[in-house]
Amino acid sequence: MIATKGGWDFYHGKKRTKNLEVSYLKEALHQSLKRLKTDYVDIYQLHNPDLKTIQKGDIFKTLAAFKKEGKARFVGISIHEKDESKAVILRLIRDHIGLLAWLMWKKAGGRERPQPHPVRLPVTQGEEYADTDQLAP
């Protein structure tokens, strides 16, 4: 099993800095794959995004893209604070409830609507792992 994380920029400059920009995360994953001599990793984790980044939600699209492109079999977020854990879990609940509501609406004969694309994320906080059986395929 091969795992890697992204989010701290040690490619540009001498000092490590947090960089959660989509372009950097793509570059960093590419560099990791190159160093590991593989086309994909089993687990890719975003390393400690702040609460605002989680709440904004754009980062979930990036993680979903890594899975869709076949660069990561599973994606996740490594976090340290309880508020960040709550924000990720609330995001997962909201996305899954949205999908369930759409499926029910569709089954009831509703017209075609764009389908939401939830991302299932194992959540790690410190050394403790969430029950990923419910979160990861």
C-alpha positions in Angstrom: 0.0 0.0 0.0 1.3 3.4 -1.0 0.2 6.6 0.7 1.2 10.2 0.4 0.0 13.7 1.7 -0.1 17.1 0.1 -0.5 20.6 1.3 2.9 21.7 2.5 5.1 23.2 -0.2 8.7 22.1 0.0 9.4 22.4 -3.7 9.5 26.2 -3.8 12.0 28.0 -1.6 13.9 26.8 1.4 11.2 27.2 4.0 8.2 24.9 4.0 4.8 26.7 3.7 1.3 25.6 3.5 -0.1 25.6 0.0 -3.6 24.3 -0.8 -3.9 25.9 -4.2 -5.2 23.4 -6.8 -2.3 23.9 -9.1 0.2 23.2 -6.4 -1.6 20.1 -5.1 -1.6 18.7 -8.7 2.1 19.5 -9.1 2.9 18.0 -5.7 1.0 14.8 -6.4 2.7 14.5 -9.8 6.1 14.9 -8.0 5.1 12.3 -5.4 4.1 9.8 -8.1 7.3 10.4 -9.9 9.4 9.9 -6.8 7.5 6.8 -5.9 7.8 5.4 -9.5 4.1 4.7 -9.8 1.0 6.0 -11.7 -1.2 6.1 -8.6 -1.3 6.0 -4.8 -3.6 3.9 -2.7 -4.2 6.8 -0.3 -3.8 10.5 -0.8 -4.4 12.8 2.1 -4.7 16.5 2.2 -2.4 17.6 5.1 -4.1 19.8 7.7 -6.3 22.2 5.8 -7.6 25.1 7.9 -11.3 25.5 8.8 -12.0 28.2 6.2 -10.6 25.9 3.4 -12.8 23.0 4.5 -15.9 25.2 4.8 -15.3 26.8 1.4 -15.4 23.3 -0.1 -13.4 23.7 -3.3 -10.8 21.3 -2.0 -13.3 18.4 -2.2 -13.5 18.9 -5.9 -9.7 18.6 -6.2 -9.7 15.4 -4.2 -12.5 14.0 -6.3 -10.6 14.8 -9.4 -7.5 12.8 -8.1 -9.8 9.8 -7.7 -11.6 10.2 -11.0 -8.2 10.6 -12.9 -7.0 7.4 -11.2 -4.2 9.0 -9.4 -5.5 8.0 -6.0 -7.7 5.0 -5.1 -8.8 6.7 -1.8 -8.6 10.3 -0.7 -8.8 11.8 2.8 -8.0 14.7 5.0 -5.6 14.7 7.9 -6.7 17.2 10.5 -5.8 18.3 14.0 -8.7 20.3 15.4 -12.2 19.2 16.5 -13.8 22.1 14.6 -12.1 20.9 11.4 -13.3 17.4 12.0 -16.9 18.6 12.5 -16.7 20.7 9.3 -15.6 17.7 7.2 -18.3 15.4 8.7 -21.0 18.1 8.2 -19.8 18.4 4.6 -20.1 14.7 4.1 -23.6 14.5 5.6 -24.8 17.5 3.5 -23.5 16.0 0.3 -24.9 12.5 1.0 -28.3 13.9 2.0 -28.3 16.0 -1.2 -27.7 12.8 -3.3 -30.3 10.9 -1.4 -32.9 13.6 -2.0 -32.1 13.8 -5.7 -32.5 10.0 -6.0 -35.8 10.0 -4.3 -37.0 13.0 -6.4 -35.9 11.1 -9.6 -37.6 7.9 -8.5 -40.8 9.8 -7.9 -40.8 10.9 -11.6 -39.0 14.2 -11.4 -37.4 15.6 -14.5 -33.6 15.3 -15.1 -31.5 17.4 -12.7 -27.7 17.5 -12.4 -26.5 14.9 -10.0 -24.4 16.0 -7.0 -21.0 14.3 -6.8 -20.2 13.6 -3.1 -16.7 12.6 -2.1 -16.2 10.0 0.5 -13.4 10.9 2.7 -11.7 9.0 5.5 -11.1 11.6 8.3 -8.1 11.3 10.5 -7.5 13.4 13.6 -4.2 13.0 15.2 -3.6 9.3 15.5 -7.2 8.3 15.8 -9.1 7.2 12.7 -12.8 7.6 12.0 -14.9 4.6 11.1 -14.0 4.6 7.5 -16.3 1.7 6.6 -19.1 4.3 6.3 -17.0 6.9 4.6 -14.8 5.1 2.1 -15.9 2.8 -0.8 
